[in-house]
mmCIF file of C-alpha atoms in Angstrom:
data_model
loop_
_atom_site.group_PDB
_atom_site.id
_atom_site.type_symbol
_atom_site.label_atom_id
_atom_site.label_comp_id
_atom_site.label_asym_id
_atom_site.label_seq_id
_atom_site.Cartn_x
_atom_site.Cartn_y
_atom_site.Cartn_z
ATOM 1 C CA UNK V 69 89.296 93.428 76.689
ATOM 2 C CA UNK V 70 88.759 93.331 80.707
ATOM 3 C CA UNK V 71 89.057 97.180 82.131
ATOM 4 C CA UNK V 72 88.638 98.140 85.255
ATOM 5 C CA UNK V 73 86.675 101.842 85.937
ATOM 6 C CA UNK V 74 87.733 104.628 88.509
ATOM 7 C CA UNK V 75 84.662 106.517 87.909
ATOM 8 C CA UNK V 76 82.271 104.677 90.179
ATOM 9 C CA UNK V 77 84.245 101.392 90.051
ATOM 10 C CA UNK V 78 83.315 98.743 88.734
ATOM 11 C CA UNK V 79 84.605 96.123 86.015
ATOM 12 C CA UNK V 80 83.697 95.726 82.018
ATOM 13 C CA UNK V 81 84.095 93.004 79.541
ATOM 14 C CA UNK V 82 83.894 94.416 76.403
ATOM 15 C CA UNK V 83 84.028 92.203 72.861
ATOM 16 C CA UNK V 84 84.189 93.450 69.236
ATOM 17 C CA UNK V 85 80.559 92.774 67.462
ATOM 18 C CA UNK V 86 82.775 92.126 64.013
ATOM 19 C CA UNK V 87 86.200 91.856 62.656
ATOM 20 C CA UNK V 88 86.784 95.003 61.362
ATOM 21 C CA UNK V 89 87.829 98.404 63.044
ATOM 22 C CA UNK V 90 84.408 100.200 62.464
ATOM 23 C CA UNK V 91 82.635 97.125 64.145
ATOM 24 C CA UNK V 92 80.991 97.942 67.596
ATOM 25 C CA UNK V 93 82.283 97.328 70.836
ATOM 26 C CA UNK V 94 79.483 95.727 73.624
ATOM 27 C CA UNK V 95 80.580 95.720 77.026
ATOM 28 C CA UNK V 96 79.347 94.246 79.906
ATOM 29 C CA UNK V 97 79.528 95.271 83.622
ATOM 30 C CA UNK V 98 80.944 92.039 85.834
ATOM 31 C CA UNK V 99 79.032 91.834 88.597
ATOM 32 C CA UNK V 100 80.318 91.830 92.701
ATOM 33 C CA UNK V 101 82.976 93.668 91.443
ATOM 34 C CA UNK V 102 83.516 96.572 94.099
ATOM 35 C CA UNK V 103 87.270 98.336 93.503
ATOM 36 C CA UNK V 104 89.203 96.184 91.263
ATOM 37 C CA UNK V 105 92.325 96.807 90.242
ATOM 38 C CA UNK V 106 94.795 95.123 87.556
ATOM 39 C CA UNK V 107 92.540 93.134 85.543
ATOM 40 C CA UNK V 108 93.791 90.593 83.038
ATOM 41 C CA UNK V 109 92.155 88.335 80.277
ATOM 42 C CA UNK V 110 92.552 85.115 78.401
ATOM 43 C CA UNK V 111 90.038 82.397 76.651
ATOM 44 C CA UNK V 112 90.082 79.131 76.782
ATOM 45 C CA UNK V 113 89.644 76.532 73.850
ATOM 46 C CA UNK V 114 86.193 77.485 73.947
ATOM 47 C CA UNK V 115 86.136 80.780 73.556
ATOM 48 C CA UNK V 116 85.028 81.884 76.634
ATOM 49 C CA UNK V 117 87.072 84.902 78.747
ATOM 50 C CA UNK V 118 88.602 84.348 82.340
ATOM 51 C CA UNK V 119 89.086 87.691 84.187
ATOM 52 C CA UNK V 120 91.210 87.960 86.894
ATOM 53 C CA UNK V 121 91.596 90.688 89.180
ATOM 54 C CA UNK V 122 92.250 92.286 92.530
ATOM 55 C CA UNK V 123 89.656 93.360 94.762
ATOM 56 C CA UNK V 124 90.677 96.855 97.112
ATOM 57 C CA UNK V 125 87.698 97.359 98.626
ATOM 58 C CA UNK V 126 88.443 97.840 102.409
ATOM 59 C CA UNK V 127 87.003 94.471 104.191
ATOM 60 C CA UNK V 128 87.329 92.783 101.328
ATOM 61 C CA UNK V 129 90.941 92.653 99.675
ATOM 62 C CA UNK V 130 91.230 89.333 97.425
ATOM 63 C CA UNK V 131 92.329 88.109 94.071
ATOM 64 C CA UNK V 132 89.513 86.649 91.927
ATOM 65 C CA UNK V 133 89.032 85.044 88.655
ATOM 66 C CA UNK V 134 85.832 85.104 86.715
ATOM 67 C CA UNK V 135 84.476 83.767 84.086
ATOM 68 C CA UNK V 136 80.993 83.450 81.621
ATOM 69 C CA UNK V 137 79.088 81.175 79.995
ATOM 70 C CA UNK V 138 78.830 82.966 76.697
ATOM 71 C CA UNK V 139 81.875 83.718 74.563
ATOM 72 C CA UNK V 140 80.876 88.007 74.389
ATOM 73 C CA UNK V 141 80.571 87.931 77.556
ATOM 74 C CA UNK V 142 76.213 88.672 77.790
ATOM 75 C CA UNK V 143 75.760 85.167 79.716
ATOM 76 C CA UNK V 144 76.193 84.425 83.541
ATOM 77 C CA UNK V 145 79.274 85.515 85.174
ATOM 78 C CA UNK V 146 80.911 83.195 88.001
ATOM 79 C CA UNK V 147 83.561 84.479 90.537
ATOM 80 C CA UNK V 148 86.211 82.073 92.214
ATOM 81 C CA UNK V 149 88.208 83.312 94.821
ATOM 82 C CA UNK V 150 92.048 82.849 94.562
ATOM 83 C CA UNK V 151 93.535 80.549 97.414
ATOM 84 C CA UNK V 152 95.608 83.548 98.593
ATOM 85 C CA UNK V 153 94.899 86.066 100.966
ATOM 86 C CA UNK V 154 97.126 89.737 101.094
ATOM 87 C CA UNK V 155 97.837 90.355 104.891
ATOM 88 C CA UNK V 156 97.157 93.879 104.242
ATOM 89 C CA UNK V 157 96.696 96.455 102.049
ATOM 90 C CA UNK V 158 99.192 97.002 98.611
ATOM 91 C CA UNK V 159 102.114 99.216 99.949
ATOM 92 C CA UNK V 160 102.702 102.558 97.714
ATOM 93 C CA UNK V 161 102.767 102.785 94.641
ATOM 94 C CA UNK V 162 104.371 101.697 92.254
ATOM 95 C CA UNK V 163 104.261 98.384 93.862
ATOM 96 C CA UNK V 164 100.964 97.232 93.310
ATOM 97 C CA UNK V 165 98.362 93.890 93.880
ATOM 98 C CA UNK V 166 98.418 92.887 90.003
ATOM 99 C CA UNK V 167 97.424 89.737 88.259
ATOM 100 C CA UNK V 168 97.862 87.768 85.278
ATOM 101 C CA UNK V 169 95.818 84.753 84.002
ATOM 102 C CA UNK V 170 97.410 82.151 81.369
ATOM 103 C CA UNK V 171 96.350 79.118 79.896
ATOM 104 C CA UNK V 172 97.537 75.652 80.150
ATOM 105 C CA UNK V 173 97.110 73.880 77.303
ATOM 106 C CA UNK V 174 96.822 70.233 77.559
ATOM 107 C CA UNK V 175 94.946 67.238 75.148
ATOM 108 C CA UNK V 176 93.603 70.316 73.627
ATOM 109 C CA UNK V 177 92.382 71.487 76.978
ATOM 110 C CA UNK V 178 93.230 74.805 78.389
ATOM 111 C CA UNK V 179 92.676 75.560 81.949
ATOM 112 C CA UNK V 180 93.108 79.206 83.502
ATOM 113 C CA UNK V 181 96.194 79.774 85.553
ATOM 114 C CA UNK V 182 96.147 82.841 88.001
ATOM 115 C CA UNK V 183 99.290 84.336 88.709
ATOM 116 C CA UNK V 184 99.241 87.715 91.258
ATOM 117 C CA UNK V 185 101.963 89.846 93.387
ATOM 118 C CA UNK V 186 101.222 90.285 96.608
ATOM 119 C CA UNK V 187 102.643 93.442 97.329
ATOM 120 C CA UNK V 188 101.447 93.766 101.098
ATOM 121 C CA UNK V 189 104.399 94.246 103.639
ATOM 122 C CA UNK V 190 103.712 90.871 105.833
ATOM 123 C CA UNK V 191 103.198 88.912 102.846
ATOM 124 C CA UNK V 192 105.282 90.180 99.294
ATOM 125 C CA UNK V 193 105.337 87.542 96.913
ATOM 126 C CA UNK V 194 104.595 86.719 93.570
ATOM 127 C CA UNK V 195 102.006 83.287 93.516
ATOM 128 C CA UNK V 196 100.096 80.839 91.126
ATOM 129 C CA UNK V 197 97.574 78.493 91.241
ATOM 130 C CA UNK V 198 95.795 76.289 88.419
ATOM 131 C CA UNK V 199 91.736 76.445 88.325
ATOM 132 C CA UNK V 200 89.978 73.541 87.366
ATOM 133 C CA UNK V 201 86.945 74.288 85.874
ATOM 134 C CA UNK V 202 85.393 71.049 85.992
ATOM 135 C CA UNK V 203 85.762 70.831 89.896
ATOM 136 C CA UNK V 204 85.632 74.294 90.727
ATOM 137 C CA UNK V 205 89.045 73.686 93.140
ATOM 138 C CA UNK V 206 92.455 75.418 92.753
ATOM 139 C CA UNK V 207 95.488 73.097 92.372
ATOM 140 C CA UNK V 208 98.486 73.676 94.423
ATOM 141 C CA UNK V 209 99.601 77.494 95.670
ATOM 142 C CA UNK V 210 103.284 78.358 94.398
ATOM 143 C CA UNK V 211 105.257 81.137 95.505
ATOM 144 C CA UNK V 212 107.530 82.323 92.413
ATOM 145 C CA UNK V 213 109.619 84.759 94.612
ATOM 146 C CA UNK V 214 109.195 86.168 97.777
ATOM 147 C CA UNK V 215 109.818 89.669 97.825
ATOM 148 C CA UNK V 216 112.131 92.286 99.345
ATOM 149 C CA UNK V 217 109.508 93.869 102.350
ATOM 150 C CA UNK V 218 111.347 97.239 101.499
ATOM 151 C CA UNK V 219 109.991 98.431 97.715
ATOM 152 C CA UNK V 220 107.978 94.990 95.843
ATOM 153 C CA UNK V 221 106.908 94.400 92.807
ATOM 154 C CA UNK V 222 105.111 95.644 89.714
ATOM 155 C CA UNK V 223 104.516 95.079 85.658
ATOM 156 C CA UNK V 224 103.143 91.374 85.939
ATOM 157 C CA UNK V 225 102.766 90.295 82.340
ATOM 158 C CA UNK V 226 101.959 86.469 81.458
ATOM 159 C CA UNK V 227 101.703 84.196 78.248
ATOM 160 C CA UNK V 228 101.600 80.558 77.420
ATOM 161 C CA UNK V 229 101.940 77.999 74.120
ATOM 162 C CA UNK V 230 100.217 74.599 73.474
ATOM 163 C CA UNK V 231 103.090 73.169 74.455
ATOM 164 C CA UNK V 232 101.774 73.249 78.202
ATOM 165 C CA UNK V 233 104.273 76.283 78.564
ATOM 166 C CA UNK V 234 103.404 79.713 80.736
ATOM 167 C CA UNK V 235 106.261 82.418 81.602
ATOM 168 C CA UNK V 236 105.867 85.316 83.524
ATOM 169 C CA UNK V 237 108.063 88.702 83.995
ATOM 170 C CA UNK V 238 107.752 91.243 86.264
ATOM 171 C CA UNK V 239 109.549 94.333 88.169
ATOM 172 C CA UNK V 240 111.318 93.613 90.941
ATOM 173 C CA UNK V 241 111.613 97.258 92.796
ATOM 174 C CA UNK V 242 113.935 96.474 95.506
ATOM 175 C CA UNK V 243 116.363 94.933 92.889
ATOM 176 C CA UNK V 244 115.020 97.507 89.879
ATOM 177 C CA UNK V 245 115.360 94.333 87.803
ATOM 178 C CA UNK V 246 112.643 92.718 84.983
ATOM 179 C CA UNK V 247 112.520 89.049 86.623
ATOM 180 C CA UNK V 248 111.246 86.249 84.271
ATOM 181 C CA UNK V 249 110.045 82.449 85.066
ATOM 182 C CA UNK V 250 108.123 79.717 83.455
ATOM 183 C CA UNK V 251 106.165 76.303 84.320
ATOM 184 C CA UNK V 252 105.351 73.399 82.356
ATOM 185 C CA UNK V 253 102.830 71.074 84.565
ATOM 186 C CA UNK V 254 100.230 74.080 84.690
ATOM 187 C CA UNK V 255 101.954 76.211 87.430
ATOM 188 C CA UNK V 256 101.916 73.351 89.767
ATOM 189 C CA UNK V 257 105.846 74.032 90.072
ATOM 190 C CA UNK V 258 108.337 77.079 88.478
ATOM 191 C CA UNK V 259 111.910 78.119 88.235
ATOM 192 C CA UNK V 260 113.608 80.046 89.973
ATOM 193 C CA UNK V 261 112.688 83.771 89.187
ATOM 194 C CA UNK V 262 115.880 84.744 86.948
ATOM 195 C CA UNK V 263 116.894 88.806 86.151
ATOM 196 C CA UNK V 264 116.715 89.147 82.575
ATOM 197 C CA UNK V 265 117.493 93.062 83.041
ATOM 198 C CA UNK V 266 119.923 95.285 83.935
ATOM 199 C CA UNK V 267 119.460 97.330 87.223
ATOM 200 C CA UNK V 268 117.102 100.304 86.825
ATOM 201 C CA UNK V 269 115.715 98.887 83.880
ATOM 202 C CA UNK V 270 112.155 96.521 83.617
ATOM 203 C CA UNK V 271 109.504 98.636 84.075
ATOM 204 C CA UNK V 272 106.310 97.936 81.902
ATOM 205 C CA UNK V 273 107.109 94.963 81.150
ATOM 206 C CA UNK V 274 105.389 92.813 78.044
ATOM 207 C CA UNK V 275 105.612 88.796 77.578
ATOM 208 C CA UNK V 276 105.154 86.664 74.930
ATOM 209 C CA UNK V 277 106.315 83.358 73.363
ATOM 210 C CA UNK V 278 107.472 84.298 70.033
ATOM 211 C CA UNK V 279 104.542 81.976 67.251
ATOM 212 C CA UNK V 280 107.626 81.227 65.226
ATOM 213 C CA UNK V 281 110.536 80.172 67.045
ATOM 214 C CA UNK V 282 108.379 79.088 70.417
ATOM 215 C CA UNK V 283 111.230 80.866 72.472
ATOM 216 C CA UNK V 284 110.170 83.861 74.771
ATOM 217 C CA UNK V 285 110.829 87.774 73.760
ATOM 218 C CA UNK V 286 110.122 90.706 76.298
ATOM 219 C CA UNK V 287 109.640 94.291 76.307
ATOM 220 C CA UNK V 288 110.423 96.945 79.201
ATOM 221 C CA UNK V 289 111.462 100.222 79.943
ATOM 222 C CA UNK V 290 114.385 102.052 81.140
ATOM 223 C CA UNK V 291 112.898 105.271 83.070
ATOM 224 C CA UNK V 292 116.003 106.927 83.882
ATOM 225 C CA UNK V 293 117.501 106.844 80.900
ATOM 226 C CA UNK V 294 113.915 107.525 78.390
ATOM 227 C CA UNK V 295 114.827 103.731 76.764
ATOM 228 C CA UNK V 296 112.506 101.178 75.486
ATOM 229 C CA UNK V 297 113.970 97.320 75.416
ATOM 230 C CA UNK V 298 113.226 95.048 73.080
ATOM 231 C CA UNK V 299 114.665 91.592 74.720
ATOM 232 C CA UNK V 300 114.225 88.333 72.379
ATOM 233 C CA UNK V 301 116.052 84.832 74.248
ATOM 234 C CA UNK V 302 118.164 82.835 72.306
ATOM 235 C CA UNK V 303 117.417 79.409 74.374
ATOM 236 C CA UNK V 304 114.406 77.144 74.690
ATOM 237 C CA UNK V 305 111.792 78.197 77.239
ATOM 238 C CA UNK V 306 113.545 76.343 80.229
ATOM 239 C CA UNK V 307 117.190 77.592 79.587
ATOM 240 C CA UNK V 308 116.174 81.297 79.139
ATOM 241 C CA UNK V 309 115.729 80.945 82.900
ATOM 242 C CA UNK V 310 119.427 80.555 83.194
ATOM 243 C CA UNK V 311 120.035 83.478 80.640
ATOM 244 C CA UNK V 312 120.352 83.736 77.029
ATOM 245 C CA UNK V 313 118.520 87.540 76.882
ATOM 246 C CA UNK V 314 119.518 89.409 74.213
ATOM 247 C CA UNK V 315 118.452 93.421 75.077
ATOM 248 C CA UNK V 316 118.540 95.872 72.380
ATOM 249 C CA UNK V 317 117.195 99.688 72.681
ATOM 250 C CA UNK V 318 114.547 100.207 70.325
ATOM 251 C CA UNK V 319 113.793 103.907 71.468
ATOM 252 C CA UNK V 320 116.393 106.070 73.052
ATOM 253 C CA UNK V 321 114.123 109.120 73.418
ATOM 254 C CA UNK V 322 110.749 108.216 74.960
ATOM 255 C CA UNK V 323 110.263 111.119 77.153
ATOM 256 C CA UNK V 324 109.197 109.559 80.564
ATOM 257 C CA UNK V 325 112.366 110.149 82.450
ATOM 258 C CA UNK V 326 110.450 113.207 84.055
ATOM 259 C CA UNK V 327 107.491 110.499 85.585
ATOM 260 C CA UNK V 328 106.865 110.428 88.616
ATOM 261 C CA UNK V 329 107.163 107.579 90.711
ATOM 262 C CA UNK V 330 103.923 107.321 92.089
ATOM 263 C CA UNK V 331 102.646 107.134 88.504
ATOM 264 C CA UNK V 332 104.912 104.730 87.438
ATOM 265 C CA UNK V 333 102.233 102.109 86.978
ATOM 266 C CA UNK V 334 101.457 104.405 83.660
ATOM 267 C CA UNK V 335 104.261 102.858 82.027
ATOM 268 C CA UNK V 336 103.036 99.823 79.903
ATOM 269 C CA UNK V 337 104.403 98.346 77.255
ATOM 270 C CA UNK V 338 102.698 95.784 74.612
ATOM 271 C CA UNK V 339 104.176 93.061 72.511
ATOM 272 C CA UNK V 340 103.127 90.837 69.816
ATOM 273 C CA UNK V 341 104.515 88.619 67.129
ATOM 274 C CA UNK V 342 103.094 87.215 63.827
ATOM 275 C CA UNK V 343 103.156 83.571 62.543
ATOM 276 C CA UNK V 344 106.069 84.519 60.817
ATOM 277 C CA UNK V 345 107.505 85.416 64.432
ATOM 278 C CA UNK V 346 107.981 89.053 63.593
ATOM 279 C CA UNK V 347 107.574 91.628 66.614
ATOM 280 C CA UNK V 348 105.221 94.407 67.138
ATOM 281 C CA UNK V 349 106.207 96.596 70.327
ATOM 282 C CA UNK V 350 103.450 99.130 71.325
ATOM 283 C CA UNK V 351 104.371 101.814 73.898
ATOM 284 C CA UNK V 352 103.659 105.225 74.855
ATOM 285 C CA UNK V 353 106.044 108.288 74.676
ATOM 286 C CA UNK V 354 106.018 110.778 77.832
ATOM 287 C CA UNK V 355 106.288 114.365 78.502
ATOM 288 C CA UNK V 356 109.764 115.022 76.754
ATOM 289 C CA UNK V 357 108.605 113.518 73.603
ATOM 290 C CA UNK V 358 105.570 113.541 71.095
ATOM 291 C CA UNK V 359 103.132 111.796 73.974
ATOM 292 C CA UNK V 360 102.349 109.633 71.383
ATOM 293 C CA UNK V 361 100.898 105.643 71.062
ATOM 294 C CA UNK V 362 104.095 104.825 69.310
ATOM 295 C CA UNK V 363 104.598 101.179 66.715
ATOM 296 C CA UNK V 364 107.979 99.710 66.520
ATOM 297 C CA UNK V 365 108.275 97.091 64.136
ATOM 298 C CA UNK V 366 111.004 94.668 63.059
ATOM 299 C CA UNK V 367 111.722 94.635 59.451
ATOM 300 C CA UNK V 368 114.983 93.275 57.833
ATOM 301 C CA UNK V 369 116.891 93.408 61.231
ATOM 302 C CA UNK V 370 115.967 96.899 62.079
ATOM 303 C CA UNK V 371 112.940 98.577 63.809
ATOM 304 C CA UNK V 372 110.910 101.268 62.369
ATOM 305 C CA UNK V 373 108.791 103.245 64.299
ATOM 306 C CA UNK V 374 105.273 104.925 63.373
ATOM 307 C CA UNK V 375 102.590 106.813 65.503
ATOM 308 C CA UNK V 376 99.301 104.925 65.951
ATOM 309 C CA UNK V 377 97.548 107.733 68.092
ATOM 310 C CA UNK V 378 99.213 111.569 68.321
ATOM 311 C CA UNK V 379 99.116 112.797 71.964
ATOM 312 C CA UNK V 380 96.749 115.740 72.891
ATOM 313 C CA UNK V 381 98.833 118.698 74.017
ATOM 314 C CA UNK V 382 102.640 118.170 74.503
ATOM 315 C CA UNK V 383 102.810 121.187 77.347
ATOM 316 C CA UNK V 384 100.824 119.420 79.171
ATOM 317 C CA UNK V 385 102.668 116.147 79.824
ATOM 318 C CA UNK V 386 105.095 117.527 82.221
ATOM 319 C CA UNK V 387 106.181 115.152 85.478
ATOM 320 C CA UNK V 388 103.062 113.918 87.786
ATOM 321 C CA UNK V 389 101.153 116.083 84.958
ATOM 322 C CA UNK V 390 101.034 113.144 83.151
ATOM 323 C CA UNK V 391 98.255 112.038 84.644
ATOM 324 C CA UNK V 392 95.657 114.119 83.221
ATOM 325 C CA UNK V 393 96.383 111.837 80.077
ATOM 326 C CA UNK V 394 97.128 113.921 77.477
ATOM 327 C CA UNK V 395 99.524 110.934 76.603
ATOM 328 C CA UNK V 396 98.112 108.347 74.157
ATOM 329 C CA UNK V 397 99.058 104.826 75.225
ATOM 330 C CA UNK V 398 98.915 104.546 79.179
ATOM 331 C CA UNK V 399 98.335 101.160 80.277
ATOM 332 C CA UNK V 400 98.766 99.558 76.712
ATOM 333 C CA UNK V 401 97.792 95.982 75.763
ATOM 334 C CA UNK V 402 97.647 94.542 72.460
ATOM 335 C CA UNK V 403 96.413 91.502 70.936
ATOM 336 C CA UNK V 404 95.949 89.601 67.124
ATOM 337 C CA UNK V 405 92.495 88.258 66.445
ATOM 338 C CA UNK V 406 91.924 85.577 63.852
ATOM 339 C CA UNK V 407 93.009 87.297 60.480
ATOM 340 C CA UNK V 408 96.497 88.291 62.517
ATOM 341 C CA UNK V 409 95.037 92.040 62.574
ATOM 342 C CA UNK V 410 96.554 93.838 65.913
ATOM 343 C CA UNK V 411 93.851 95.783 68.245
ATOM 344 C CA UNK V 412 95.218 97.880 70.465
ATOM 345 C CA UNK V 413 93.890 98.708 73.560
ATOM 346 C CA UNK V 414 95.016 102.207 75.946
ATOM 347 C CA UNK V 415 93.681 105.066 78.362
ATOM 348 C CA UNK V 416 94.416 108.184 75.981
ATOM 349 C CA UNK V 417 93.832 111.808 75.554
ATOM 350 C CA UNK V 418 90.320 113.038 77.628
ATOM 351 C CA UNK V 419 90.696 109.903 80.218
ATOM 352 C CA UNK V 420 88.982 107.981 77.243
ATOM 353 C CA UNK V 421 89.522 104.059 76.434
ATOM 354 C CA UNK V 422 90.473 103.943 72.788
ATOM 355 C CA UNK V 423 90.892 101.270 70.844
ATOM 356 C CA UNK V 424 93.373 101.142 67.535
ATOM 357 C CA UNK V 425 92.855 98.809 64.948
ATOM 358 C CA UNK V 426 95.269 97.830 61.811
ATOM 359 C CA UNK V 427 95.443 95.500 59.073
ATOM 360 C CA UNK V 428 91.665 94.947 59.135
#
């Protein structure tokens, strides 16, 4: 996992010594990292990790991807600069500078994609561009949407197949609409940015190209309303950018209606499936609920929820209170390793970074 630190700044890498939950963690600081904000992570066929994230620090406001040349992350790190530039500045939150990085898998090559929102007010977009590796240049610079100068965009989630597939989905905040689009050539071109969503609904969005069926499923929020999607698409890849979504609410109750908007970004959810193309939605409940890391899992057509990590106190989760993180589960991600065990990975109760492991 790539997390980025408030408490001096700074960015880790941290891999899992062993394949079971009470094997250590051993992180490792990135270095030239100043203020970076919205990491993300993905290996290549190798093994090794490509990091990218934004860079805040006044004087200095780019999107970078990095990369080592040991798998755990203890070799030599190398920074590449992304081939766009913010004008300025992210506006307010929750609009934010995020990124995502996904493979494209080719001949049994994969090579990193970079995919950011821009979320400064001369320049709002949402962009990719394909690193090669072997040169050390960036392929061609695509805009995926340009976006409304009033509000922008949040929730950037990414995933890809070995089919040479990547999609994307994201918050649009001027339309309040989960937007999703894909490429097949490696992010040198992508449709048009398509609202899977209904209006007010999107937030926290989660990606991922289902093992089974190869088709794409998302997961989002509903703020307003305390609702957790769960979004699978009928079509192939291409035509689920012409529609196809199928939403259905998988928690009613979540408690986060009372979050403020500032704090939005809080709001994550996580999504996996198994070879057998079963879902696993991870998400956190808010102040009018339990505050806990909650599981929803599909089984037999319906989905049954567990808690993977109780919240500390529920009187304290109360509006912008949320924020002293008595909540288990901000800022989820999950992933399988090789056995098909799920790690999850979350900001929880004492500002901590916890980790929760099952199945191994």
């Amino acid at each position: 996992f790539a997390a980025a630190s408030t408490n001096g700044s700074g960015l880790k890498y941290a891999l899992r010594s062993g394949a079971t939950a009470s094997s250590t963690w051993n992180s490792y600081a990135l270095p030239g990292t100043g203020t970076p904000q919205y990491p993300s992570l993905a290996y290549d066929a190798s093994g090794y990790p490509w990091v990218g994230y934004y860079e805040s620090l006044a004087g200095n406001l780019h999107y970078y991807l990095m990369t080592n040349t040991n798998a755990d992350g203890s070799g030599v790190w190398t920074q590449y600069q992304f081939p766009h530039t913010p004008a300025a500045a992210s506006a307010a939150l929750p609009a934010a500078n995020e990124t995502a990085v996904a493979m494209y898998y080719s001949g049994g090559v994969k090579t990193p994609v970079l995919v950011v929102i821009d979320n400064s007010a001369a320049s709002r977009t949402v962009r990719a561009a394909r690193f090669n590796p072997s040169t050390g240049a960036w392929g061609t610079l695509y805009t995926i949407k340009t976006i409304s100068t009033i509000a922008g965009a949040s929730h950037l989630t990414a995933d890809s197949d070995t089919n040479g597939n990547i999609v994307v989905a994201f918050y649009d905040l001027a339309t309040t609409k989960g937007n999703y689009s894909y490429s097949s050539d490696g992010g040198t071109t992508w449709s048009t940015a398509f609202e899977l969503s209904s209006a007010g609904s999107g937030m926290g969005a989660a990606i991922k190209i289902n093992q089974s069926t190869g088709k794409p499923v998302v997961t989002y929020y509903d703020k307003t309303n305390n609702r957790v999607y769960y979004a699978p698409c009928s079509s192939t890849i291409a035509a689920c950018a012409t529609g196809g979504w199928s939403p259905t609410i998988i928690e009613n109750a979540a408690g986060v209606s009372g979050l403020a908007t500032t704090v939005e970004q809080n709001l994550q959810a996580s999504l996996v499936t198994d070879t057998s193309g079963n879902p696993y939605v991870i998400y956190p409940r808010g102040a009018a609920n339990d505050g806990g890391l909650t599981l929803q899992q599909l089984s037999s057509g319906t989905f049954a929820s567990s808690t993977l990590h109780a919240g500390a106190n529920a009187n304290l989760m109360t509006g912008a209170g949320a924020l002293n993180f008595a909540v288990a589960g901000w800022g989820v991600r999950t992933t399988l390793n090789s056995a098909g065990a799920r790690t999850s990975a979350y900001i929880g109760p004492g500002n901590w970074l916890y980790s929760t492991s099952c199945g191994d």
